[in-house]
Amino acid sequence: MRRQLRRLGLGHDARRSVSTTDENFYRWTQWIFLKVFNSWYDEEQKRARPIDELEQGYANGSIATPDGRPWNELNKTDRRSAIDARRLAYLSEAPVNWCPGLGTILANEEVTADGRSDIGNYPVFKKSMRQWTMRITTYADRLLDDLERLDWPEPIKLMQRNWIGRSEGARVHFATPAGDLTVFTTRPDTLFGATFMVISPEHPLVDALTTDENRQAIQDYRVAAAAKNQFDRTDDTKEKTGVFTGTYATNPVNGAPVPVWVADYVLMGYGTGAIMAVPCGDQRDFDFARRFNLPIPAIQQPPVEWFTSRELEVQHGSRVDTSTWPEAFVGDGVYINSSNDDLQLDGLTSVAEGKSAMNAWLEAHGRGNTNINFKLRDWLFSRQRYWGEPFPIVYDEDDQPVSLPDSMLPVLLPELEDFKPQALDPNDDVTDPIPPLARSTEWREVVLDLGDGPKKYRREINVMPQWAGSCWYELRYLDPTNTDHFVDPAVEKYWMGPADGGDGTTGHTGGVDLYVGGVEHAVLHLLYARFWHKILFDLGHVSSSEPFYRLFNQGYVQAFAFRDPRGQPVPASDVEERDGSYWYEGEKVSREYGKMGKSLKNIVTPDEMYDEYGADTFRLYEMSSGPLEASRPWNTRDVIGMQRFLQRVWRNLVDEDSGRSLVIDAPASEELRKLMHRMIDGIRADMDALRFNTAIAKLIQLNNALTQESAAVGGSPREVVVPMIQMLSPLCPHIAEELWQRLGHANTVTFVPFPVADQSLLVEETIEYPVQINGKVRTRLTVPNEADQATIQALALADEKVIAALDGEVPKKIIVIPGRMVNLVV
RNA sequence: GCCCCGGUAGCCCAACGGCAGAGGCAGCGGUCUCAAACUCCGUACGGUGUGGGUUCAAAUCCCACCCGGGGCACCA
């Protein structure tokens, strides 16, 4: 890889090369983890603060303890859990994809549609396990809001917004025999239509809400739901399933009993894991109600068109009959059946008014409050693998996590003979995973002095996920060999500090000036890295509040691929085209199109291109074929065009036979000089905007003009050649440098400033105006640059072609756009 | 199902609401040559996915639809 980067002349700085698996790197990953672990999020100040300040706040009473008791009344264990409950890295029980047959937890992407492992086809179970988790949800608002301040492609921002998934609504409390059951809803105004409730099979109140006669059915349903994977559970093409708990809750607005059901279409991970079902206004609830014969009262009057477009008789007031409806009514309509003694929604037409009236009522009666909910979940941060950063955490005699001091970093991985995960009986969903690090007892069991004398501890045997190192590596590039800091603060400020110096005048976030990467990182790496960076910013370790100020997503290189009649890909390089068909070893093959890669056998390696055409041609071809952000096809036979271009450049400067210079000191023609300045002006703008394709087109245009003039006057004017080579240098550095030396320069072209256009030469003395009649071009006028509108108009009307075309008619309207064109409307 | 991006010449792609063409590939004609390749010069081809709308003027703005690519997906 390094060899390939180097031979293509890519500006890769080996002195700033880092490896996230190097202990000198991951020592700082562990250090940052400790900063996260030893901090908490202050909701009032909206920032992370050191954990000591939480303890001080508890102690002096400025921060309420979780159960409200004074700090000095809490014992050691209570104090500890009061603090641990607020840490930004914390241990939690979370359901994961557990595959005993492989001995590891799998990502959702590694589980097949029928709930088995992608590799080995072993059963996968949903299992709740104690896992390290990062409290990224506390940053949801800031991660969302600060997107506005970043120079990122809008689609990527949108993907992050959708992923964070902010929605405004309300929490509503329904009384049940087992205590309040709280739901999250975005439509509190529809509460009068709530006729049943659905809770997730994992909801903590399931047992308490289940009556004895329904216990077996509920239990069976929960087991079945647990065996399903996420794919099955969220497959909305399947018919809804569910079981009644036997218990009724009370609708707070009208006192109606509402049955509580358990169904797996409600997810524990979103909202409160419980919903109020309003079947008349929500298609899922409507389907569920129809399936289980639950009532569907109407609470909004659908408009006339809603009925007519469904070929129903229009229903009004008491005649509204949902039993005739083919589907739920989702939209704005006048509220009906939505009033109680002190809340009247009936007659309102605005959902916004309905919501605010309902929210006020709920607050006043203590049955709910407005609430903002996010789709974003806290980040599961442990993995049961060998390769990964060990946590700088040990467990004490109470099995509680204790952070190691900086002086004990790095915590190195132990040497193991076998570092594969421990496989178990494929159907053993009871035994916990045994991470590879558990195998080294001497590594795992340690005696340490953490300030209160030598004691026995047990190391954390999970490791961090692969994202950990990439959450901050961009900072290490700034200062890769620093042994005292992960990055020197002054160095960070120099490279990544906000443009306004941090005084907030421009709102600039600071961060990497330009980050080029694929769109596949839109929500994982780019969200995790922003999260860590913001913690480091809050704690004062960096001056930038975002890691990547400007982001650019380059497109993929795609290529044709070919399959034989059996559907197997065949090597694209050996396919021949004959008579419009494609042939491989005498067999006709079919052509398709996809991302260049091994599986489609359509790879063209940089080395092949380097050997055949050279690095500069290869670079130009890649950049010229289309916009950087666009995925586009690779077509080897098009590469020749860029090679010819470079050969033409060469021949304009060097005589091929004798090798002598063809550059002359005589001035260029006025025309060529003007063209050159126009090209300089355009190329500068193109380069700034990363439009390399149009920059290259302009360079070709300039060189083509130079070719003509060179042939005419017997040499290439130096005043054109020099800027042209300067502009070629960033695109094709090797040939540019060679020609630069041949022009007699002792220095390197790389450090010569980019040419600047002479603005006075960008203005033409005469302008050619197209003259349109009713939008169609009929003739062209050449008009002096300084001609005013009236002059141009007079010239246009006096033109003989115009007179002929008008044929005596008088134009109704004459539009003259100075510098552009003339349009006559008749 | 919802959302995003794109659709211009045989192909890859340009075009501040203002003459559809910057550039490259392929093609054709010429130039060179004994011939060819290379070179150089010249050149045809489309009216911008479809249908409406706004405008003096639409590839460009708006609406609907079609096709291709991508994201999210029972999110309450």
PDB file of N, CA and C in Angstrom, chain A residues 228-287:
ATOM      1  N   LYS A 228     -36.571 -14.678  18.032  1.00  0.00           N
ATOM      2  CA  LYS A 228     -36.538 -13.960  16.762  1.00  0.00           C
ATOM      3  C   LYS A 228     -35.401 -12.949  16.767  1.00  0.00           C
ATOM      4  N   ASN A 229     -34.853 -12.708  15.614  1.00  0.00           N
ATOM      5  CA  ASN A 229     -33.863 -11.637  15.546  1.00  0.00           C
ATOM      6  C   ASN A 229     -34.543 -10.350  15.086  1.00  0.00           C
ATOM      7  N   GLN A 230     -33.730  -9.318  15.084  1.00  0.00           N
ATOM      8  CA  GLN A 230     -34.255  -7.996  14.766  1.00  0.00           C
ATOM      9  C   GLN A 230     -34.920  -7.968  13.394  1.00  0.00           C
ATOM     10  N   PHE A 231     -34.365  -8.714  12.459  1.00  0.00           N
ATOM     11  CA  PHE A 231     -34.874  -8.696  11.100  1.00  0.00           C
ATOM     12  C   PHE A 231     -36.324  -9.180  11.073  1.00  0.00           C
ATOM     13  N   ASP A 232     -36.563 -10.339  11.757  1.00  0.00           N
ATOM     14  CA  ASP A 232     -37.919 -10.882  11.767  1.00  0.00           C
ATOM     15  C   ASP A 232     -38.875  -9.964  12.503  1.00  0.00           C
ATOM     16  N   ARG A 233     -38.371  -9.429  13.622  1.00  0.00           N
ATOM     17  CA  ARG A 233     -39.272  -8.640  14.446  1.00  0.00           C
ATOM     18  C   ARG A 233     -39.731  -7.381  13.752  1.00  0.00           C
ATOM     19  N   THR A 234     -38.881  -6.852  12.905  1.00  0.00           N
ATOM     20  CA  THR A 234     -39.244  -5.575  12.291  1.00  0.00           C
ATOM     21  C   THR A 234     -39.694  -5.745  10.850  1.00  0.00           C
ATOM     22  N   ASP A 235     -39.959  -6.979  10.461  1.00  0.00           N
ATOM     23  CA  ASP A 235     -40.436  -7.202   9.098  1.00  0.00           C
ATOM     24  C   ASP A 235     -41.914  -6.831   9.025  1.00  0.00           C
ATOM     25  N   ASP A 236     -42.208  -5.668   8.498  1.00  0.00           N
ATOM     26  CA  ASP A 236     -43.578  -5.160   8.580  1.00  0.00           C
ATOM     27  C   ASP A 236     -44.507  -5.764   7.534  1.00  0.00           C
ATOM     28  N   THR A 237     -43.987  -6.704   6.744  1.00  0.00           N
ATOM     29  CA  THR A 237     -44.892  -7.349   5.797  1.00  0.00           C
ATOM     30  C   THR A 237     -45.686  -8.470   6.479  1.00  0.00           C
ATOM     31  N   LYS A 238     -45.184  -8.912   7.635  1.00  0.00           N
ATOM     32  CA  LYS A 238     -45.871 -10.006   8.319  1.00  0.00           C
ATOM     33  C   LYS A 238     -47.070  -9.490   9.112  1.00  0.00           C
ATOM     34  N   GLU A 239     -48.008 -10.399   9.340  1.00  0.00           N
ATOM     35  CA  GLU A 239     -49.180 -10.029  10.108  1.00  0.00           C
ATOM     36  C   GLU A 239     -48.785  -9.798  11.564  1.00  0.00           C
ATOM     37  N   LYS A 240     -49.464  -8.848  12.192  1.00  0.00           N
ATOM     38  CA  LYS A 240     -49.136  -8.515  13.572  1.00  0.00           C
ATOM     39  C   LYS A 240     -49.524  -9.666  14.498  1.00  0.00           C
ATOM     40  N   THR A 241     -48.683  -9.886  15.500  1.00  0.00           N
ATOM     41  CA  THR A 241     -48.993 -10.888  16.521  1.00  0.00           C
ATOM     42  C   THR A 241     -49.044 -10.180  17.865  1.00  0.00           C
ATOM     43  N   GLY A 242     -49.665 -10.819  18.861  1.00  0.00           N
ATOM     44  CA  GLY A 242     -49.722 -10.228  20.186  1.00  0.00           C
ATOM     45  C   GLY A 242     -50.575 -11.071  21.109  1.00  0.00           C
ATOM     46  N   VAL A 243     -50.418 -10.835  22.407  1.00  0.00           N
ATOM     47  CA  VAL A 243     -51.173 -11.573  23.415  1.00  0.00           C
ATOM     48  C   VAL A 243     -51.677 -10.591  24.466  1.00  0.00           C
ATOM     49  N   PHE A 244     -52.895 -10.780  24.906  1.00  0.00           N
ATOM     50  CA  PHE A 244     -53.497  -9.931  25.946  1.00  0.00           C
ATOM     51  C   PHE A 244     -52.946 -10.334  27.313  1.00  0.00           C
ATOM     52  N   THR A 245     -52.596  -9.330  28.122  1.00  0.00           N
ATOM     53  CA  THR A 245     -52.052  -9.639  29.457  1.00  0.00           C
ATOM     54  C   THR A 245     -53.150  -9.975  30.455  1.00  0.00           C
ATOM     55  N   GLY A 246     -54.391  -9.579  30.142  1.00  0.00           N
ATOM     56  CA  GLY A 246     -55.484  -9.789  31.089  1.00  0.00           C
ATOM     57  C   GLY A 246     -55.750  -8.558  31.942  1.00  0.00           C
ATOM     58  N   THR A 247     -54.881  -7.529  31.803  1.00  0.00           N
ATOM     59  CA  THR A 247     -55.005  -6.349  32.657  1.00  0.00           C
ATOM     60  C   THR A 247     -55.486  -5.145  31.846  1.00  0.00           C
ATOM     61  N   TYR A 248     -56.259  -4.281  32.524  1.00  0.00           N
ATOM     62  CA  TYR A 248     -56.724  -3.042  31.897  1.00  0.00           C
ATOM     63  C   TYR A 248     -56.064  -1.840  32.567  1.00  0.00           C
ATOM     64  N   ALA A 249     -55.629  -0.903  31.757  1.00  0.00           N
ATOM     65  CA  ALA A 249     -55.157   0.380  32.269  1.00  0.00           C
ATOM     66  C   ALA A 249     -56.305   1.380  32.124  1.00  0.00           C
ATOM     67  N   THR A 250     -56.104   2.573  32.669  1.00  0.00           N
ATOM     68  CA  THR A 250     -57.162   3.574  32.608  1.00  0.00           C
ATOM     69  C   THR A 250     -56.714   4.747  31.753  1.00  0.00           C
ATOM     70  N   ASN A 251     -57.511   5.065  30.740  1.00  0.00           N
ATOM     71  CA  ASN A 251     -57.199   6.219  29.894  1.00  0.00           C
ATOM     72  C   ASN A 251     -57.391   7.481  30.728  1.00  0.00           C
ATOM     73  N   PRO A 252     -56.319   8.275  30.921  1.00  0.00           N
ATOM     74  CA  PRO A 252     -56.422   9.404  31.855  1.00  0.00           C
ATOM     75  C   PRO A 252     -57.439  10.466  31.446  1.00  0.00           C
ATOM     76  N   VAL A 253     -57.733  10.605  30.150  1.00  0.00           N
ATOM     77  CA  VAL A 253     -58.649  11.685  29.777  1.00  0.00           C
ATOM     78  C   VAL A 253     -60.120  11.319  29.878  1.00  0.00           C
ATOM     79  N   ASN A 254     -60.451  10.034  29.781  1.00  0.00           N
ATOM     80  CA  ASN A 254     -61.876   9.695  29.831  1.00  0.00           C
ATOM     81  C   ASN A 254     -62.191   8.529  30.767  1.00  0.00           C
ATOM     82  N   GLY A 255     -61.161   8.044  31.456  1.00  0.00           N
ATOM     83  CA  GLY A 255     -61.396   6.995  32.436  1.00  0.00           C
ATOM     84  C   GLY A 255     -61.737   5.648  31.847  1.00  0.00           C
ATOM     85  N   ALA A 256     -61.674   5.521  30.534  1.00  0.00           N
ATOM     86  CA  ALA A 256     -62.047   4.260  29.896  1.00  0.00           C
ATOM     87  C   ALA A 256     -61.008   3.181  30.195  1.00  0.00           C
ATOM     88  N   PRO A 257     -61.466   1.939  30.402  1.00  0.00           N
ATOM     89  CA  PRO A 257     -60.508   0.844  30.571  1.00  0.00           C
ATOM     90  C   PRO A 257     -59.887   0.493  29.227  1.00  0.00           C
ATOM     91  N   VAL A 258     -58.575   0.389  29.221  1.00  0.00           N
ATOM     92  CA  VAL A 258     -57.901   0.027  27.967  1.00  0.00           C
ATOM     93  C   VAL A 258     -57.072  -1.238  28.197  1.00  0.00           C
ATOM     94  N   PRO A 259     -57.332  -2.297  27.441  1.00  0.00           N
ATOM     95  CA  PRO A 259     -56.604  -3.543  27.625  1.00  0.00           C
ATOM     96  C   PRO A 259     -55.122  -3.367  27.281  1.00  0.00           C
ATOM     97  N   VAL A 260     -54.277  -4.032  28.041  1.00  0.00           N
ATOM     98  CA  VAL A 260     -52.838  -3.964  27.791  1.00  0.00           C
ATOM     99  C   VAL A 260     -52.400  -5.254  27.115  1.00  0.00           C
ATOM    100  N   TRP A 261     -51.843  -5.121  25.935  1.00  0.00           N
ATOM    101  CA  TRP A 261     -51.366  -6.266  25.163  1.00  0.00           C
ATOM    102  C   TRP A 261     -49.845  -6.272  25.122  1.00  0.00           C
ATOM    103  N   VAL A 262     -49.292  -7.468  24.865  1.00  0.00           N
ATOM    104  CA  VAL A 262     -47.864  -7.586  24.602  1.00  0.00           C
ATOM    105  C   VAL A 262     -47.717  -7.926  23.122  1.00  0.00           C
ATOM    106  N   ALA A 263     -46.875  -7.157  22.409  1.00  0.00           N
ATOM    107  CA  ALA A 263     -46.651  -7.479  20.998  1.00  0.00           C
ATOM    108  C   ALA A 263     -45.243  -7.062  20.618  1.00  0.00           C
ATOM    109  N   ASP A 264     -44.661  -7.843  19.715  1.00  0.00           N
ATOM    110  CA  ASP A 264     -43.243  -7.584  19.421  1.00  0.00           C
ATOM    111  C   ASP A 264     -43.034  -6.483  18.399  1.00  0.00           C
ATOM    112  N   TYR A 265     -44.115  -5.875  17.900  1.00  0.00           N
ATOM    113  CA  TYR A 265     -43.862  -4.735  17.013  1.00  0.00           C
ATOM    114  C   TYR A 265     -43.522  -3.484  17.801  1.00  0.00           C
ATOM    115  N   VAL A 266     -43.699  -3.566  19.113  1.00  0.00           N
ATOM    116  CA  VAL A 266     -43.244  -2.464  19.963  1.00  0.00           C
ATOM    117  C   VAL A 266     -41.857  -2.812  20.482  1.00  0.00           C
ATOM    118  N   LEU A 267     -40.931  -1.895  20.298  1.00  0.00           N
ATOM    119  CA  LEU A 267     -39.525  -2.140  20.591  1.00  0.00           C
ATOM    120  C   LEU A 267     -39.150  -1.540  21.934  1.00  0.00           C
ATOM    121  N   MET A 268     -38.456  -2.328  22.746  1.00  0.00           N
ATOM    122  CA  MET A 268     -38.062  -1.838  24.075  1.00  0.00           C
ATOM    123  C   MET A 268     -37.055  -0.696  23.953  1.00  0.00           C
ATOM    124  N   GLY A 269     -36.281  -0.703  22.868  1.00  0.00           N
ATOM    125  CA  GLY A 269     -35.193   0.269  22.763  1.00  0.00           C
ATOM    126  C   GLY A 269     -35.635   1.661  22.374  1.00  0.00           C
ATOM    127  N   TYR A 270     -36.892   1.866  22.027  1.00  0.00           N
ATOM    128  CA  TYR A 270     -37.317   3.198  21.608  1.00  0.00           C
ATOM    129  C   TYR A 270     -38.406   3.699  22.533  1.00  0.00           C
ATOM    130  N   GLY A 271     -38.364   4.958  22.861  1.00  0.00           N
ATOM    131  CA  GLY A 271     -39.373   5.543  23.742  1.00  0.00           C
ATOM    132  C   GLY A 271     -39.360   4.839  25.087  1.00  0.00           C
ATOM    133  N   THR A 272     -40.514   4.450  25.559  1.00  0.00           N
ATOM    134  CA  THR A 272     -40.586   3.775  26.854  1.00  0.00           C
ATOM    135  C   THR A 272     -40.829   2.279  26.697  1.00  0.00           C
ATOM    136  N   GLY A 273     -40.860   1.795  25.461  1.00  0.00           N
ATOM    137  CA  GLY A 273     -41.150   0.374  25.243  1.00  0.00           C
ATOM    138  C   GLY A 273     -42.625   0.062  25.404  1.00  0.00           C
ATOM    139  N   ALA A 274     -43.436   1.111  25.433  1.00  0.00           N
ATOM    140  CA  ALA A 274     -44.889   0.927  25.556  1.00  0.00           C
ATOM    141  C   ALA A 274     -45.554   2.012  24.723  1.00  0.00           C
ATOM    142  N   ILE A 275     -46.684   1.665  24.093  1.00  0.00           N
ATOM    143  CA  ILE A 275     -47.396   2.674  23.316  1.00  0.00           C
ATOM    144  C   ILE A 275     -48.868   2.696  23.700  1.00  0.00           C
ATOM    145  N   MET A 276     -49.484   3.830  23.458  1.00  0.00           N
ATOM    146  CA  MET A 276     -50.942   3.866  23.460  1.00  0.00           C
ATOM    147  C   MET A 276     -51.354   3.697  22.001  1.00  0.00           C
ATOM    148  N   ALA A 277     -52.331   2.838  21.766  1.00  0.00           N
ATOM    149  CA  ALA A 277     -52.721   2.562  20.394  1.00  0.00           C
ATOM    150  C   ALA A 277     -53.952   3.379  20.045  1.00  0.00           C
ATOM    151  N   VAL A 278     -53.848   4.148  18.940  1.00  0.00           N
ATOM    152  CA  VAL A 278     -54.974   4.942  18.458  1.00  0.00           C
ATOM    153  C   VAL A 278     -55.318   4.406  17.071  1.00  0.00           C
ATOM    154  N   PRO A 279     -56.133   3.352  17.014  1.00  0.00           N
ATOM    155  CA  PRO A 279     -56.300   2.618  15.761  1.00  0.00           C
ATOM    156  C   PRO A 279     -56.925   3.430  14.642  1.00  0.00           C
ATOM    157  N   CYS A 280     -57.712   4.455  14.953  1.00  0.00           N
ATOM    158  CA  CYS A 280     -58.338   5.186  13.859  1.00  0.00           C
ATOM    159  C   CYS A 280     -57.334   6.051  13.105  1.00  0.00           C
ATOM    160  N   GLY A 281     -56.180   6.335  13.746  1.00  0.00           N
ATOM    161  CA  GLY A 281     -55.257   7.286  13.128  1.00  0.00           C
ATOM    162  C   GLY A 281     -53.868   6.741  12.878  1.00  0.00           C
ATOM    163  N   ASP A 282     -53.658   5.459  13.117  1.00  0.00           N
ATOM    164  CA  ASP A 282     -52.338   4.877  12.914  1.00  0.00           C
ATOM    165  C   ASP A 282     -52.514   3.514  12.266  1.00  0.00           C
ATOM    166  N   GLN A 283     -51.866   3.308  11.132  1.00  0.00           N
ATOM    167  CA  GLN A 283     -52.115   2.102  10.357  1.00  0.00           C
ATOM    168  C   GLN A 283     -51.725   0.829  11.108  1.00  0.00           C
ATOM    169  N   ARG A 284     -50.633   0.876  11.865  1.00  0.00           N
ATOM    170  CA  ARG A 284     -50.218  -0.341  12.593  1.00  0.00           C
ATOM    171  C   ARG A 284     -51.242  -0.687  13.661  1.00  0.00           C
ATOM    172  N   ASP A 285     -51.665   0.351  14.378  1.00  0.00           N
ATOM    173  CA  ASP A 285     -52.668   0.127  15.421  1.00  0.00           C
ATOM    174  C   ASP A 285     -53.989  -0.324  14.806  1.00  0.00           C
ATOM    175  N   PHE A 286     -54.312   0.231  13.653  1.00  0.00           N
ATOM    176  CA  PHE A 286     -55.526  -0.137  12.933  1.00  0.00           C
ATOM    177  C   PHE A 286     -55.499  -1.635  12.568  1.00  0.00           C
ATOM    178  N   ASP A 287     -54.360  -2.060  11.992  1.00  0.00           N
ATOM    179  CA  ASP A 287     -54.202  -3.477  11.628  1.00  0.00           C
ATOM    180  C   ASP A 287     -54.361  -4.381  12.847  1.00  0.00           C
TER     181      ASP A 287
END
